[in-house]
CSV table of C-alpha atoms and ligand atoms in Angstrom, one decimal:
chain,number,residue,atom,x,y,z
A,1,MET,CA,0.0,0.0,0.0
A,2,THR,CA,1.4,3.4,-0.9
A,3,ASN,CA,1.9,5.7,2.0
A,4,ARG,CA,0.6,9.1,0.6
A,5,LEU,CA,2.4,11.1,3.3
A,6,ALA,CA,5.7,9.4,2.8
A,7,ALA,CA,5.3,10.0,-0.9
A,8,ALA,CA,4.5,13.7,-0.4
A,9,LEU,CA,7.5,14.3,1.8
A,10,ALA,CA,10.6,14.8,-0.3
A,11,ASP,CA,13.4,12.4,0.4
A,12,TYR,CA,16.3,13.8,2.4
A,13,PRO,CA,18.5,15.4,-0.3
A,14,TRP,CA,21.8,14.6,1.5
A,15,ASP,CA,22.5,11.6,-0.7
A,16,ALA,CA,23.4,14.1,-3.5
A,17,LEU,CA,26.2,15.3,-1.3
A,18,GLN,CA,27.9,11.9,-1.0
A,19,PRO,CA,30.3,12.3,-4.0
A,20,ALA,CA,31.6,15.6,-2.6
A,21,LYS,CA,31.8,14.0,0.9
A,22,GLN,CA,33.9,11.1,-0.4
A,23,ARG,CA,36.2,13.5,-2.3
A,24,ALA,CA,36.7,15.6,0.9
A,25,ALA,CA,37.3,12.5,3.0
A,26,GLU,CA,40.3,11.7,0.7
A,27,HIS,CA,42.2,14.7,1.9
A,28,PRO,CA,45.3,13.5,3.8
A,29,GLY,CA,44.4,15.7,6.7
A,30,GLY,CA,40.9,14.3,6.9
A,31,ILE,CA,37.6,15.9,6.1
A,32,VAL,CA,36.4,19.2,7.7
A,33,ASP,CA,32.7,18.7,7.6
A,34,LEU,CA,30.9,22.0,7.7
A,35,SER,CA,27.8,20.7,5.9
A,36,ILE,CA,25.6,20.1,8.9
A,37,GLY,CA,24.9,22.0,12.1
A,38,THR,CA,25.4,19.4,14.7
A,39,PRO,CA,27.1,20.6,17.9
A,40,VAL,CA,30.5,19.1,18.7
A,41,ASP,CA,31.4,20.6,22.0
A,42,ASP,CA,30.7,18.9,25.3
A,43,THR,CA,27.3,19.1,27.1
A,44,PRO,CA,27.8,21.2,30.2
A,45,ALA,CA,28.5,19.2,33.4
A,46,VAL,CA,25.6,20.9,35.1
A,47,ALA,CA,23.2,19.3,32.7
A,48,VAL,CA,24.9,15.9,32.6
A,49,GLU,CA,24.8,15.8,36.4
A,50,ALA,CA,21.2,16.8,36.7
A,51,LEU,CA,20.2,14.2,34.1
A,52,ALA,CA,22.1,11.5,36.0
A,53,ALA,CA,20.7,12.5,39.3
A,54,ALA,CA,17.1,12.1,38.0
A,55,GLY,CA,17.9,8.7,36.4
A,56,ASN,CA,15.6,6.9,38.9
A,57,SER,CA,12.3,8.0,37.3
A,58,PRO,CA,9.6,5.3,37.8
A,59,GLY,CA,6.6,7.6,37.3
A,60,TYR,CA,5.3,9.4,34.2
A,61,PRO,CA,6.5,12.9,33.6
A,62,THR,CA,3.9,15.6,32.6
A,63,VAL,CA,3.7,17.3,29.2
A,64,ALA,CA,3.8,20.8,30.8
A,65,GLY,CA,6.7,19.7,33.1
A,66,PRO,CA,7.1,20.6,36.7
A,67,PRO,CA,6.6,24.3,37.7
A,68,GLU,CA,10.3,24.7,38.2
A,69,LEU,CA,10.9,24.0,34.6
A,70,ARG,CA,8.3,26.5,33.3
A,71,SER,CA,9.7,29.1,35.8
A,72,ALA,CA,13.3,28.3,34.6
A,73,VAL,CA,12.1,29.0,31.0
A,74,ALA,CA,10.4,32.2,32.0
A,75,GLY,CA,13.5,33.3,33.9
A,76,TYR,CA,15.7,32.5,31.0
A,77,LEU,CA,13.6,34.5,28.5
A,78,GLY,CA,13.4,37.4,31.0
A,79,ARG,CA,17.1,37.5,31.4
A,80,ARG,CA,18.3,36.8,27.8
A,81,THR,CA,15.5,38.5,25.8
A,82,SER,CA,13.3,41.3,26.8
A,83,ALA,CA,10.2,39.1,26.9
A,84,THR,CA,8.1,38.8,30.1
A,85,VAL,CA,6.5,35.4,30.0
A,86,ASP,CA,4.0,33.9,32.4
A,87,PRO,CA,5.4,30.4,33.4
A,88,GLY,CA,1.9,29.1,32.6
A,89,ALA,CA,2.4,30.1,28.9
A,90,VAL,CA,5.4,27.8,28.5
A,91,LEU,CA,5.4,24.4,26.7
A,92,PRO,CA,8.5,22.1,26.9
A,93,THR,CA,9.1,20.3,23.6
A,94,ILE,CA,11.1,17.2,22.6
A,95,GLY,CA,13.6,19.4,20.8
A,96,SER,CA,12.2,22.0,18.5
A,97,LYS,CA,12.2,19.9,15.3
A,98,GLU,CA,9.2,17.8,16.4
A,99,PHE,CA,7.4,21.0,17.3
A,100,VAL,CA,8.1,22.6,13.9
A,101,ALA,CA,7.0,19.4,12.2
A,102,TRP,CA,3.7,18.9,14.1
A,103,LEU,CA,2.6,22.5,14.7
A,104,PRO,CA,0.3,22.9,11.7
A,105,THR,CA,-1.3,19.6,12.5
A,106,GLN,CA,-1.7,20.6,16.2
A,107,LEU,CA,-3.2,23.9,15.1
A,108,ALA,CA,-5.8,21.8,13.3
A,109,LEU,CA,-4.8,23.3,9.9
A,110,GLY,CA,-5.5,21.3,6.8
A,111,PRO,CA,-5.9,21.3,3.0
A,112,ASP,CA,-7.7,24.7,2.9
A,113,ASP,CA,-4.9,26.4,4.8
A,114,VAL,CA,-1.7,28.1,3.7
A,115,VAL,CA,1.5,28.1,5.7
A,116,VAL,CA,4.1,30.7,4.8
A,117,VAL,CA,7.8,29.9,5.2
A,118,PRO,CA,10.9,31.9,4.3
A,119,GLU,CA,12.3,31.7,0.8
A,120,ALA,CA,15.5,30.3,2.2
A,121,ALA,CA,14.4,28.0,5.0
A,122,TYR,CA,15.0,25.2,7.4
A,123,PRO,CA,13.2,22.4,5.4
A,124,THR,CA,11.1,21.2,8.4
A,125,TYR,CA,8.7,24.2,8.1
A,126,ALA,CA,7.5,22.9,4.8
A,127,ALA,CA,7.6,19.3,6.0
A,128,GLY,CA,5.3,20.2,8.9
A,129,ALA,CA,2.8,21.9,6.5
A,130,THR,CA,2.9,18.9,4.2
A,131,ILE,CA,2.2,16.5,7.1
A,132,ALA,CA,-0.9,18.5,7.9
A,133,GLY,CA,-1.9,18.6,4.2
A,134,CYS,CA,-1.5,22.4,4.0
A,135,ARG,CA,-0.3,24.5,1.0
A,136,VAL,CA,3.2,25.9,1.5
A,137,VAL,CA,4.0,29.3,0.2
A,138,ALA,CA,7.7,30.2,0.4
A,139,THR,CA,7.9,34.0,0.3
A,140,ASP,CA,9.6,36.9,2.0
A,141,ASP,CA,7.3,39.4,0.4
A,142,LEU,CA,4.8,40.7,2.9
A,143,ASP,CA,2.4,41.8,0.1
A,144,ARG,CA,2.1,38.2,-1.0
A,145,TRP,CA,0.7,37.4,2.4
A,146,ASP,CA,-2.3,39.4,1.6
A,147,ASP,CA,-2.9,37.3,-1.5
A,148,VAL,CA,-2.4,33.9,0.0
A,149,ARG,CA,-4.0,34.7,3.4
A,150,PRO,CA,-1.9,32.3,5.5
A,151,ARG,CA,-3.1,30.7,8.8
A,152,LEU,CA,0.5,30.2,10.0
A,153,VAL,CA,3.6,32.2,9.3
A,154,TRP,CA,7.1,30.9,10.1
A,155,LEU,CA,9.8,33.5,10.9
A,156,ASN,CA,13.4,32.5,11.7
A,157,SER,CA,15.8,35.3,12.8
A,158,PRO,CA,18.7,34.7,12.9
A,159,SER,CA,18.1,32.5,10.0
A,160,ASN,CA,19.2,29.1,9.0
A,161,PRO,CA,20.6,29.0,6.3
A,162,THR,CA,21.3,32.7,5.6
A,163,GLY,CA,22.2,34.1,9.0
A,164,ARG,CA,19.9,37.1,8.3
A,165,ILE,CA,18.6,39.0,11.3
A,166,PHE,CA,15.4,41.0,11.3
A,167,ASP,CA,15.5,44.2,13.3
A,168,VAL,CA,12.6,45.4,15.6
A,169,ASP,CA,10.9,47.3,12.7
A,170,GLN,CA,11.0,44.3,10.3
A,171,LEU,CA,9.7,41.9,13.0
A,172,ARG,CA,6.9,44.3,14.0
A,173,ALA,CA,5.8,44.8,10.4
A,174,ARG,CA,5.5,41.0,10.1
A,175,VAL,CA,3.6,40.6,13.4
A,176,ASP,CA,1.3,43.5,12.4
A,177,ARG,CA,0.5,42.0,9.0
A,178,ALA,CA,0.0,38.5,10.4
A,179,ARG,CA,-2.4,39.9,13.0
A,180,ALA,CA,-4.3,41.8,10.4
A,181,LEU,CA,-4.7,38.5,8.5
A,182,GLY,CA,-5.5,36.4,11.6
A,183,ALA,CA,-2.4,34.2,11.1
A,184,VAL,CA,-0.4,32.7,14.0
A,185,VAL,CA,3.2,33.8,13.9
A,186,ALA,CA,5.7,31.0,14.9
A,187,SER,CA,9.1,32.6,15.4
A,188,ASP,CA,11.8,30.0,15.4
A,189,GLU,CA,14.4,31.6,17.7
A,190,CYS,CA,16.8,28.7,18.2
A,191,TYR,CA,19.7,30.9,17.0
A,192,LEU,CA,18.7,34.0,19.0
A,193,GLU,CA,21.7,33.7,21.2
A,194,PHE,CA,24.0,33.8,18.2
A,195,ALA,CA,23.8,37.4,17.0
A,196,TRP,CA,27.2,38.6,15.9
A,197,ASP,CA,26.9,41.9,14.0
A,198,VAL,CA,23.6,43.3,15.1
A,199,PRO,CA,21.2,42.4,18.0
A,200,ALA,CA,18.6,39.7,17.5
A,201,VAL,CA,15.2,40.3,18.9
A,202,SER,CA,12.4,37.9,20.1
A,203,VAL,CA,9.0,38.1,18.7
A,204,LEU,CA,7.8,38.4,22.3
A,205,ASP,CA,9.9,41.6,22.8
A,206,PRO,CA,7.4,44.4,23.8
A,207,ARG,CA,8.9,46.6,21.1
A,208,VAL,CA,7.8,44.0,18.5
A,209,CYS,CA,4.5,42.8,19.9
A,210,GLY,CA,3.5,45.7,22.1
A,211,GLY,CA,3.5,43.4,25.1
A,212,ASP,CA,0.6,41.4,23.7
A,213,HIS,CA,1.5,37.7,22.9
A,214,THR,CA,-1.8,36.9,21.2
A,215,GLY,CA,-1.2,34.8,18.2
A,216,LEU,CA,2.5,34.6,18.8
A,217,LEU,CA,4.8,31.6,19.6
A,218,ALA,CA,8.5,31.9,20.3
A,219,VAL,CA,10.2,28.5,19.6
A,220,HIS,CA,13.5,27.8,21.4
A,221,SER,CA,15.9,25.0,21.6
A,222,LEU,CA,18.7,23.9,23.9
A,223,SER,CA,20.5,22.0,21.2
A,224,LYS,CA,22.7,24.8,20.0
A,225,ILE,CA,22.9,27.1,22.9
A,226,ALA,CA,24.2,24.5,25.3
A,227,ASN,CA,25.0,21.3,23.2
A,228,LEU,CA,22.0,19.4,24.3
A,229,ALA,CA,21.0,18.2,20.8
A,230,GLY,CA,21.3,14.6,22.0
A,231,TYR,CA,18.9,15.2,24.9
A,232,ARG,CA,16.1,16.5,22.7
A,233,ALA,CA,15.1,19.6,24.7
A,234,GLY,CA,13.3,22.7,23.6
A,235,PHE,CA,10.4,24.9,24.6
A,236,VAL,CA,7.8,27.3,23.2
A,237,ALA,CA,6.3,30.3,24.9
A,238,GLY,CA,3.7,32.8,23.9
A,239,ASP,CA,0.0,33.1,23.4
A,240,PRO,CA,-1.5,31.4,26.6
A,241,GLN,CA,-4.5,30.1,24.8
A,242,VAL,CA,-2.6,28.5,22.0
A,243,ILE,CA,-0.1,27.0,24.5
A,244,ALA,CA,-2.9,25.6,26.6
A,245,ASP,CA,-4.5,24.0,23.5
A,246,LEU,CA,-1.2,22.5,22.3
A,247,THR,CA,-0.5,21.2,25.8
A,248,MET,CA,-3.8,19.4,25.9
A,249,ILE,CA,-3.3,17.9,22.4
A,250,ARG,CA,0.2,16.8,23.3
A,251,ARG,CA,-1.2,15.1,26.5
A,252,HIS,CA,-3.4,13.0,24.3
A,253,ALA,CA,-0.6,12.3,21.9
A,254,GLY,CA,2.0,11.4,24.6
A,255,MET,CA,4.5,14.0,23.4
A,256,ILE,CA,6.4,14.3,26.7
A,257,ILE,CA,10.0,15.1,27.6
A,258,SER,CA,11.5,12.5,29.8
A,259,ARG,CA,11.8,13.5,33.5
A,260,PRO,CA,15.7,13.4,33.5
A,261,VAL,CA,15.8,15.7,30.5
A,262,GLN,CA,13.3,18.1,32.3
A,263,GLN,CA,15.7,18.2,35.2
A,264,ALA,CA,18.7,18.8,32.9
A,265,MET,CA,16.8,21.7,31.4
A,266,ILE,CA,16.0,23.3,34.8
A,267,ALA,CA,19.7,23.1,35.8
A,268,LEU,CA,20.9,24.5,32.5
A,269,LEU,CA,18.5,27.3,32.2
A,270,GLY,CA,19.3,28.5,35.7
A,271,THR,CA,22.6,29.9,34.7
A,272,ASP,CA,24.0,31.9,31.7
A,273,GLU,CA,27.6,30.8,32.1
A,274,HIS,CA,27.5,27.8,29.7
A,275,ILE,CA,25.6,29.7,27.1
A,276,GLU,CA,28.1,32.5,27.2
A,277,GLN,CA,30.9,30.1,26.9
A,278,GLN,CA,29.4,28.4,23.8
A,279,ARG,CA,28.7,31.8,22.2
A,280,GLY,CA,32.4,32.6,22.7
A,281,ARG,CA,33.4,29.4,21.0
A,282,TYR,CA,31.3,30.0,17.9
A,283,ARG,CA,32.3,33.6,17.7
A,284,ALA,CA,36.0,32.7,17.7
A,285,ARG,CA,35.4,30.1,14.9
A,286,ARG,CA,33.4,32.6,12.9
A,287,ASP,CA,36.2,35.2,13.3
A,288,LEU,CA,38.7,32.7,11.8
A,289,LEU,CA,36.5,31.2,9.1
A,290,ARG,CA,34.8,34.2,7.6
A,291,PRO,CA,38.0,36.1,6.5
A,292,ALA,CA,39.6,32.9,5.3
A,293,LEU,CA,36.6,32.3,2.9
A,294,GLU,CA,36.7,36.0,1.8
A,295,ARG,CA,40.4,35.8,1.1
A,296,VAL,CA,39.8,33.2,-1.6
A,297,GLY,CA,37.3,35.4,-3.4
A,298,LEU,CA,34.1,33.9,-1.8
A,299,VAL,CA,31.4,36.4,-0.9
A,300,VAL,CA,29.6,36.2,2.5
A,301,ASP,CA,26.0,37.5,2.3
A,302,HIS,CA,23.8,38.2,5.3
A,303,SER,CA,25.3,36.0,8.0
A,304,GLN,CA,24.9,38.6,10.8
A,305,GLY,CA,23.9,35.8,13.1
A,306,SER,CA,23.1,32.0,13.5
A,307,LEU,CA,25.7,29.3,13.2
A,308,TYR,CA,26.1,29.5,9.4
A,309,LEU,CA,27.9,31.6,6.8
A,310,TRP,CA,25.9,32.1,3.6
A,311,VAL,CA,28.5,32.1,1.0
A,312,THR,CA,28.5,32.6,-2.8
A,313,ASP,CA,31.1,32.3,-5.5
A,314,PRO,CA,30.6,35.0,-8.1
A,315,ASP,CA,31.8,32.5,-10.8
A,316,GLY,CA,29.6,29.5,-10.1
A,317,ASP,CA,26.6,27.8,-8.7
A,318,CYS,CA,26.4,26.1,-5.4
A,319,TRP,CA,27.5,22.7,-6.7
A,320,LYS,CA,30.6,24.1,-8.2
A,321,THR,CA,31.5,25.8,-4.9
A,322,VAL,CA,30.8,22.5,-3.1
A,323,ASP,CA,33.1,20.7,-5.4
A,324,ARG,CA,35.8,23.3,-5.3
A,325,LEU,CA,35.9,23.2,-1.5
A,326,ALA,CA,35.7,19.4,-1.4
A,327,GLU,CA,38.9,19.3,-3.4
A,328,ILE,CA,40.7,20.8,-0.3
A,329,GLY,CA,38.8,18.5,2.1
A,330,ILE,CA,36.1,20.9,3.2
A,331,LEU,CA,32.5,19.9,2.9
A,332,VAL,CA,29.8,22.5,2.8
A,333,GLY,CA,26.0,22.4,2.2
A,334,PRO,CA,24.6,23.4,-1.2
A,335,GLY,CA,22.1,26.3,-0.9
A,336,ALA,CA,19.7,24.4,-3.2
A,337,PHE,CA,18.7,22.3,-0.2
A,338,TYR,CA,17.1,25.3,1.4
A,339,GLY,CA,14.9,26.9,-1.3
A,340,GLN,CA,14.2,27.3,-4.9
A,341,ASN,CA,16.2,30.5,-5.4
A,342,CYS,CA,19.2,29.5,-3.2
A,343,GLY,CA,21.2,27.6,-5.8
A,344,ASP,CA,23.9,30.2,-6.0
A,345,HIS,CA,24.9,29.9,-2.3
A,346,VAL,CA,26.5,27.4,0.0
A,347,ARG,CA,25.9,27.1,3.7
A,348,VAL,CA,29.0,26.9,5.8
A,349,ALA,CA,28.4,25.7,9.4
A,350,LEU,CA,30.5,27.0,12.4
A,351,THR,CA,29.8,23.7,14.2
A,352,ALA,CA,33.2,22.1,14.0
A,353,THR,CA,35.9,21.8,16.6
A,354,ASP,CA,38.6,24.5,16.9
A,355,GLU,CA,41.1,22.0,15.5
A,356,ARG,CA,38.9,21.4,12.4
A,357,ILE,CA,38.2,25.1,11.9
A,358,ARG,CA,41.9,25.8,12.0
A,359,ALA,CA,42.6,23.0,9.5
A,360,ALA,CA,40.0,24.6,7.1
A,361,VAL,CA,41.6,28.0,7.5
A,362,LYS,CA,45.0,26.6,6.7
A,363,ARG,CA,43.7,24.8,3.6
A,364,LEU,CA,41.9,27.9,2.4
A,365,ALA,CA,45.1,30.0,2.9
A,366,ALA,CA,47.0,27.5,0.7
A,367,LEU,CA,44.6,27.8,-2.2
B,401,PLP,C1,16.1,26.7,12.2
B,401,PLP,C2,16.1,25.5,13.0
B,401,PLP,N1,15.0,25.2,13.7
B,401,PLP,C3,14.9,24.1,14.4
B,401,PLP,C4,16.0,23.2,14.5
B,401,PLP,C5,15.8,21.9,15.3
B,401,PLP,O1,16.6,21.9,16.4
B,401,PLP,P1,16.3,20.9,17.6
B,401,PLP,O2,15.3,19.9,17.2
B,401,PLP,O3,17.6,20.3,17.9
B,401,PLP,O4,15.8,21.7,18.7
B,401,PLP,C6,17.1,23.4,13.7
B,401,PLP,C7,18.2,22.5,13.7
B,401,PLP,O5,19.2,22.6,13.1
B,401,PLP,C8,17.2,24.6,13.0
B,401,PLP,O6,18.3,24.9,12.2
């Protein structure tokens, strides 16, 4: 029997990168893999210890998590963004990818509904819309929103893959337009901590939303800010009614974070030290890698934030750049994976060890 949903979801395109990966792996100094954004630094001991201490967990955890967890999230958002969030309007998630993928379904959207995603985007926004049977419109043009009348709009600032950051005015314009159309705004803020050249602002910042969270969801992840990708830990905050509905649906669906991971989140979100340390590591890697790419004639566009450099070679398309860099053992991601008009860029991730970043810089310098 054909599974219509499996057929509708595009295959992961990463197989197309295999030849370049093989080529890069043949480099005598080994591959420098900058094609994916998986963290490589250690999970902070404070999280590991809290996880271990909660290892004896015979009872079921709750979807909303213990009050300490929701308070820790509200405290984190208050300290690190300008958002004042009621702990009751917080929902822990099993990492943010599952939330992205299931949000349209859990908002009860369907075939009559449009989901707007950025033109260059993390592919799971479209996958989630497809799972719900919605129509996906990839556009950065606010005027197009009026034509397609979306029910859900995804924002992602700082962006994967482009690193672009929206300022307060740009975010407020999007929130205002979505509100006028009655659309929910889901703002994927998993890279909010990684703003290098200009500040990054949450959709829940009062300058953006006027202190009213109606119709707004800020989506966060602990994967990148503190190397908890293996734990699967994230959270959403925002519109209290939407959060309450999603919590209820997720109780029925059994979408619960394990108790030990909840404890690790509480411990981690209680302090800024590890997040600052991780930011410092990525900033140092970016400071090395960006000029090294520019010195060989590559052009870095946007890239004010996030963990990626959005790079183009004036002479070629993304696959030519992928191949050129694979020749010196550096693997990068083709822009074509992220949107229809992204084929002239490659995405270069900062998520490699200091040693691998230094190796990449050395190889680029020898070009
Ligand atoms: C833009 C964006 N959103 C969400 C995620 C998912 O992160 P996680 O599921 O680890 O929280 C990623 C992962 O790379 C991402 O780049």
